[in-house]
Amino acid sequence: MAKYLILKHYRGGPAPIVDYPTADHWKPEEWDAHMKFMKDFEARLVESGEFVEGQALSPDGAFIRYDGEGRPPVTDGPFAETKDLIAGWYVIDVDSWDRAVELAGDLSAAPGPGGTPLHEWLEVRPFMTESSSATE
């Protein structure tokens, strides 16, 4: 088994197939259907034994960095904030890359406005292990 991270993005990936309005412009029933799909997807992963963790993220947050001994941390910066980019994630433990891709494809079909699949781009990344190399 190998662990993979499936990242859901608000923006920042390849151009969307269908340019839907952001979720804050969805009707309540559209948001409810989307969240039900996500919960059902997670339940299928739990049932198959492939679920490790999943979490939606709040849009609140900031970048923080060390600024030297005795100085307060620095917040923000001249870059896009992850709160604008990353909506949430799933950590899965599956038999192969192909299975991780299959699950991400299933998740990409989450419904959006009007109940149509979002066809959203999802980022899939393997967890590093001691045996991982940069060429894998």
Short mmCIF file of C-alpha atoms in Angstrom, two decimals:
data_model
loop_
_atom_site.label_atom_id
_atom_site.label_comp_id
_atom_site.label_asym_id
_atom_site.label_seq_id
_atom_site.Cartn_x
_atom_site.Cartn_y
_atom_site.Cartn_z
CA MET A 1 0.00 0.00 0.00
CA ALA A 2 1.15 3.56 -0.71
CA LYS A 3 -0.19 6.83 0.61
CA TYR A 4 -1.27 9.65 -1.67
CA LEU A 5 -2.59 13.13 -1.07
CA ILE A 6 -5.53 14.30 -3.18
CA LEU A 7 -5.70 18.09 -3.01
CA LYS A 8 -8.84 20.01 -3.88
CA HIS A 9 -8.07 23.51 -5.10
CA TYR A 10 -10.20 26.64 -5.26
CA ARG A 11 -7.98 27.90 -8.06
CA GLY A 12 -4.40 27.68 -9.20
CA GLY A 13 -4.54 24.47 -11.25
CA PRO A 14 -5.05 24.05 -14.99
CA ALA A 15 -7.86 26.01 -16.59
CA PRO A 16 -11.22 24.52 -15.58
CA ILE A 17 -13.23 22.46 -18.07
CA VAL A 18 -16.36 24.37 -17.04
CA ASP A 19 -15.94 27.76 -15.37
CA TYR A 20 -18.48 27.58 -12.55
CA PRO A 21 -19.00 30.42 -10.11
CA THR A 22 -17.19 30.06 -6.80
CA ALA A 23 -19.01 28.03 -4.16
CA ASP A 24 -20.05 31.15 -2.27
CA HIS A 25 -22.35 31.87 -5.23
CA TRP A 26 -24.01 28.43 -5.25
CA LYS A 27 -27.58 27.84 -4.13
CA PRO A 28 -27.85 26.17 -0.71
CA GLU A 29 -29.21 22.96 -2.25
CA GLU A 30 -26.25 22.84 -4.70
CA TRP A 31 -23.79 23.17 -1.82
CA ASP A 32 -25.68 20.49 0.15
CA ALA A 33 -25.53 18.09 -2.84
CA HIS A 34 -21.81 18.75 -3.24
CA MET A 35 -21.12 18.10 0.45
CA LYS A 36 -23.24 14.91 0.37
CA PHE A 37 -21.16 13.66 -2.57
CA MET A 38 -17.97 14.36 -0.60
CA LYS A 39 -19.26 12.53 2.48
CA ASP A 40 -20.41 9.58 0.36
CA PHE A 41 -16.99 9.47 -1.35
CA GLU A 42 -15.30 9.36 2.05
CA ALA A 43 -17.66 6.61 3.24
CA ARG A 44 -16.71 4.48 0.20
CA LEU A 45 -13.02 4.97 1.03
CA VAL A 46 -13.63 3.97 4.65
CA GLU A 47 -15.53 0.86 3.53
CA SER A 48 -12.73 -0.16 1.11
CA GLY A 49 -10.05 0.45 3.77
CA GLU A 50 -8.37 3.13 1.63
CA PHE A 51 -9.29 6.17 3.77
CA VAL A 52 -6.61 7.68 5.99
CA GLU A 53 -7.81 11.25 6.48
CA GLY A 54 -9.78 13.99 4.81
CA GLN A 55 -10.41 17.57 5.74
CA ALA A 56 -12.04 20.67 4.35
CA LEU A 57 -10.22 23.90 5.12
CA SER A 58 -11.57 27.20 6.38
CA PRO A 59 -10.70 30.19 4.20
CA ASP A 60 -9.09 31.85 7.26
CA GLY A 61 -5.33 31.69 7.80
CA ALA A 62 -2.02 33.37 6.96
CA PHE A 63 1.53 32.58 5.88
CA ILE A 64 3.99 32.73 8.77
CA ARG A 65 7.79 32.61 8.71
CA TYR A 66 10.69 32.90 11.11
CA ASP A 67 12.35 36.34 10.99
CA GLY A 68 15.39 35.83 13.19
CA GLU A 69 16.25 35.31 16.83
CA GLY A 70 14.22 37.53 19.14
CA ARG A 71 12.07 38.95 16.34
CA PRO A 72 8.35 38.29 15.93
CA PRO A 73 7.27 35.97 13.12
CA VAL A 74 6.46 37.62 9.81
CA THR A 75 2.96 37.13 8.42
CA ASP A 76 1.77 37.26 4.83
CA GLY A 77 3.92 38.07 1.83
CA PRO A 78 3.86 38.89 -1.86
CA PHE A 79 2.32 35.59 -2.94
CA ALA A 80 -1.00 33.83 -3.27
CA GLU A 81 -2.31 32.56 0.04
CA THR A 82 -3.13 28.87 0.32
CA LYS A 83 -6.52 29.90 1.74
CA ASP A 84 -7.26 31.12 -1.79
CA LEU A 85 -5.91 27.95 -3.35
CA ILE A 86 -6.46 24.81 -1.27
CA ALA A 87 -10.01 23.83 -0.38
CA GLY A 88 -9.22 20.55 1.36
CA TRP A 89 -7.67 17.13 0.96
CA TYR A 90 -7.93 13.40 1.28
CA VAL A 91 -5.11 11.13 2.34
CA ILE A 92 -5.60 7.69 0.84
CA ASP A 93 -3.69 4.44 1.23
CA VAL A 94 -4.04 2.43 -1.96
CA ASP A 95 -2.33 -0.37 -3.87
CA SER A 96 -1.06 1.73 -6.77
CA TRP A 97 -0.77 5.05 -8.54
CA ASP A 98 -3.46 3.84 -10.94
CA ARG A 99 -5.90 3.38 -8.05
CA ALA A 100 -5.08 6.86 -6.71
CA VAL A 101 -5.79 8.31 -10.17
CA GLU A 102 -9.04 6.35 -10.41
CA LEU A 103 -10.23 7.71 -7.06
CA ALA A 104 -9.27 11.29 -7.96
CA GLY A 105 -11.26 10.89 -11.19
CA ASP A 106 -14.27 9.78 -9.16
CA LEU A 107 -13.89 12.74 -6.81
CA SER A 108 -13.60 15.14 -9.76
CA ALA A 109 -17.22 14.32 -10.59
CA ALA A 110 -18.53 16.07 -7.45
CA PRO A 111 -21.63 18.05 -8.41
CA GLY A 112 -21.63 21.79 -8.78
CA PRO A 113 -24.30 24.29 -9.83
CA GLY A 114 -27.30 22.60 -11.41
CA GLY A 115 -26.06 19.22 -10.17
CA THR A 116 -23.65 18.80 -13.09
CA PRO A 117 -20.21 17.30 -12.39
CA LEU A 118 -17.54 19.92 -11.72
CA HIS A 119 -14.83 18.10 -13.70
CA GLU A 120 -12.48 19.88 -11.30
CA TRP A 121 -8.75 19.37 -11.51
CA LEU A 122 -7.39 17.59 -8.45
CA GLU A 123 -3.74 17.30 -7.52
CA VAL A 124 -2.52 13.80 -6.62
CA ARG A 125 0.85 13.48 -4.91
CA PRO A 126 2.55 10.46 -3.37
CA PHE A 127 3.87 10.70 0.16
CA MET A 128 7.65 10.52 0.33
CA THR A 129 9.08 7.41 1.88
CA GLU A 130 12.66 6.48 2.68
CA SER A 131 12.76 4.51 -0.57
CA SER A 132 11.36 7.39 -2.68
CA SER A 133 13.62 9.15 -5.12
CA ALA A 134 13.26 12.34 -7.11
CA THR A 135 12.79 10.34 -10.31
CA GLU A 136 9.77 8.34 -9.15
#
